[in-house]
């Protein structure tokens, strides 16, 4: 069996997250939004989770955010795991763990809940990680995660590409590819999750200048970690051209530019006999036409 392709330099990711740790709270608004979505989902679930894992916990925002919500009473032990040593030091929970989500250090059937707020789009083997999560969950355990989707940073991607082509006569990948919603619902099914759900939320963020957007990405720890990233940096001429293109195409009436972020949230349960199952084809006791009170006809 061939190994999945490696797109990302995970050691560089750890370095970039460590570098971002000092100013992480200055640009964590998207992560906060993803955390709020996780909490809203968990608030609607009438279930106790004795042992939970916050995978890619970063600075522990999820653990802090649930403290004054009903979700705190649903979770027994919350384990906060992250790749970055400096961000892990900012976590306030009692159970902190240095870990790489590509190699979960948990045995089968050991967790009741796994959450991940915007930490899944930088793993090399998303199906493999999903399988590891499912195995680590106890039967009827729940996984809720979020990641950036395909509409993320489309404006910046196009402007950088065109600017580099014009200045250098060629371009290299500056922004990673992101998953699409239909692919993720298929992923959950293929990796054995029951009752899979995928939702997409597009967020438009306004900036004074494209360079302000790039500064925020750096503070988020979201700068380029592609293994095949260009070794040449973006020079002044490329940045000026890209900025001019951005303003020309995406500026509003006040002269501010817009950046799009797509946040995809996915959830699924580990199979258990108590869960509802679809009826087998042909087992219905009433025809659909009779139930709707309409006359059945041929298409």
PDB file of C-alpha atoms in Angstrom, residues 7-8 10 30-31 33-35 37-38 55-56 58 101 115-127 129-130 143-153 176-185 187-188 197-203 222 260-267:
ATOM      1  CA  UNK A   7       1.941  18.205   1.491  1.00  0.00           C
ATOM      2  CA  UNK A   8       2.933  19.917   4.720  1.00  0.00           C
ATOM      3  CA  UNK A  10       4.779  19.560  10.215  1.00  0.00           C
ATOM      4  CA  UNK A  30     -11.616  32.980  13.399  1.00  0.00           C
ATOM      5  CA  UNK A  31     -10.598  30.324  15.881  1.00  0.00           C
ATOM      6  CA  UNK A  33     -15.750  31.676  15.980  1.00  0.00           C
ATOM      7  CA  UNK A  34     -14.981  28.005  15.336  1.00  0.00           C
ATOM      8  CA  UNK A  35     -14.887  27.347  19.099  1.00  0.00           C
ATOM      9  CA  UNK A  37     -19.690  26.771  16.785  1.00  0.00           C
ATOM     10  CA  UNK A  38     -18.360  23.697  18.605  1.00  0.00           C
ATOM     11  CA  UNK A  55      -7.040  18.022  19.450  1.00  0.00           C
ATOM     12  CA  UNK A  56      -4.863  20.894  18.177  1.00  0.00           C
ATOM     13  CA  UNK A  58      -3.458  25.662  20.539  1.00  0.00           C
ATOM     14  CA  UNK A 101      -2.608  14.902  15.690  1.00  0.00           C
ATOM     15  CA  UNK A 115     -13.020  18.225  19.200  1.00  0.00           C
ATOM     16  CA  UNK A 116     -10.746  20.109  16.837  1.00  0.00           C
ATOM     17  CA  UNK A 117     -11.126  23.836  16.107  1.00  0.00           C
ATOM     18  CA  UNK A 118      -9.401  24.826  12.845  1.00  0.00           C
ATOM     19  CA  UNK A 119      -6.521  22.398  13.164  1.00  0.00           C
ATOM     20  CA  UNK A 120      -7.306  19.781  10.510  1.00  0.00           C
ATOM     21  CA  UNK A 121      -6.402  21.566   7.274  1.00  0.00           C
ATOM     22  CA  UNK A 122      -2.663  21.150   7.904  1.00  0.00           C
ATOM     23  CA  UNK A 123      -2.554  17.362   8.363  1.00  0.00           C
ATOM     24  CA  UNK A 124      -1.006  15.332   5.561  1.00  0.00           C
ATOM     25  CA  UNK A 125      -3.322  12.336   5.802  1.00  0.00           C
ATOM     26  CA  UNK A 126      -6.807  13.515   6.702  1.00  0.00           C
ATOM     27  CA  UNK A 127      -8.414  10.079   6.142  1.00  0.00           C
ATOM     28  CA  UNK A 129      -6.270  11.001  11.110  1.00  0.00           C
ATOM     29  CA  UNK A 130     -10.034  10.474  10.884  1.00  0.00           C
ATOM     30  CA  UNK A 143     -16.141  13.767  16.894  1.00  0.00           C
ATOM     31  CA  UNK A 144     -16.630  17.440  15.986  1.00  0.00           C
ATOM     32  CA  UNK A 145     -13.948  19.252  14.004  1.00  0.00           C
ATOM     33  CA  UNK A 146     -13.499  22.285  11.797  1.00  0.00           C
ATOM     34  CA  UNK A 147     -11.078  23.328   9.102  1.00  0.00           C
ATOM     35  CA  UNK A 148     -10.669  25.943   6.415  1.00  0.00           C
ATOM     36  CA  UNK A 149     -12.513  25.077   3.202  1.00  0.00           C
ATOM     37  CA  UNK A 150     -11.925  25.655  -0.496  1.00  0.00           C
ATOM     38  CA  UNK A 151     -13.249  29.249  -0.622  1.00  0.00           C
ATOM     39  CA  UNK A 152     -10.626  30.391   1.889  1.00  0.00           C
ATOM     40  CA  UNK A 153      -8.295  33.174   0.710  1.00  0.00           C
ATOM     41  CA  UNK A 176      -2.239  25.538   0.573  1.00  0.00           C
ATOM     42  CA  UNK A 177      -5.149  23.753  -1.112  1.00  0.00           C
ATOM     43  CA  UNK A 178      -8.235  23.361   1.071  1.00  0.00           C
ATOM     44  CA  UNK A 179     -10.866  20.632   1.196  1.00  0.00           C
ATOM     45  CA  UNK A 180     -14.383  20.940  -0.214  1.00  0.00           C
ATOM     46  CA  UNK A 181     -17.583  20.126   1.722  1.00  0.00           C
ATOM     47  CA  UNK A 182     -18.742  17.218  -0.522  1.00  0.00           C
ATOM     48  CA  UNK A 183     -15.342  15.555  -0.124  1.00  0.00           C
ATOM     49  CA  UNK A 184     -15.570  15.787   3.662  1.00  0.00           C
ATOM     50  CA  UNK A 185     -18.992  14.139   3.965  1.00  0.00           C
ATOM     51  CA  UNK A 187     -14.508  11.200   4.061  1.00  0.00           C
ATOM     52  CA  UNK A 188     -16.582  10.715   7.228  1.00  0.00           C
ATOM     53  CA  UNK A 197     -22.886  16.030   9.187  1.00  0.00           C
ATOM     54  CA  UNK A 198     -20.939  18.741   7.337  1.00  0.00           C
ATOM     55  CA  UNK A 199     -21.748  22.464   7.479  1.00  0.00           C
ATOM     56  CA  UNK A 200     -20.030  25.377   5.741  1.00  0.00           C
ATOM     57  CA  UNK A 201     -19.844  28.995   6.873  1.00  0.00           C
ATOM     58  CA  UNK A 202     -18.299  31.764   4.767  1.00  0.00           C
ATOM     59  CA  UNK A 203     -16.775  34.635   6.720  1.00  0.00           C
ATOM     60  CA  UNK A 222      -1.174  30.085   9.137  1.00  0.00           C
ATOM     61  CA  UNK A 260     -12.927  35.299   2.450  1.00  0.00           C
ATOM     62  CA  UNK A 261     -12.548  32.442   4.922  1.00  0.00           C
ATOM     63  CA  UNK A 262     -14.673  29.309   4.632  1.00  0.00           C
ATOM     64  CA  UNK A 263     -15.025  27.394   7.898  1.00  0.00           C
ATOM     65  CA  UNK A 264     -16.265  23.838   7.430  1.00  0.00           C
ATOM     66  CA  UNK A 265     -17.524  21.988  10.503  1.00  0.00           C
ATOM     67  CA  UNK A 266     -17.894  18.223  10.392  1.00  0.00           C
ATOM     68  CA  UNK A 267     -19.186  15.753  12.937  1.00  0.00           C
TER      69      UNK A 267
END
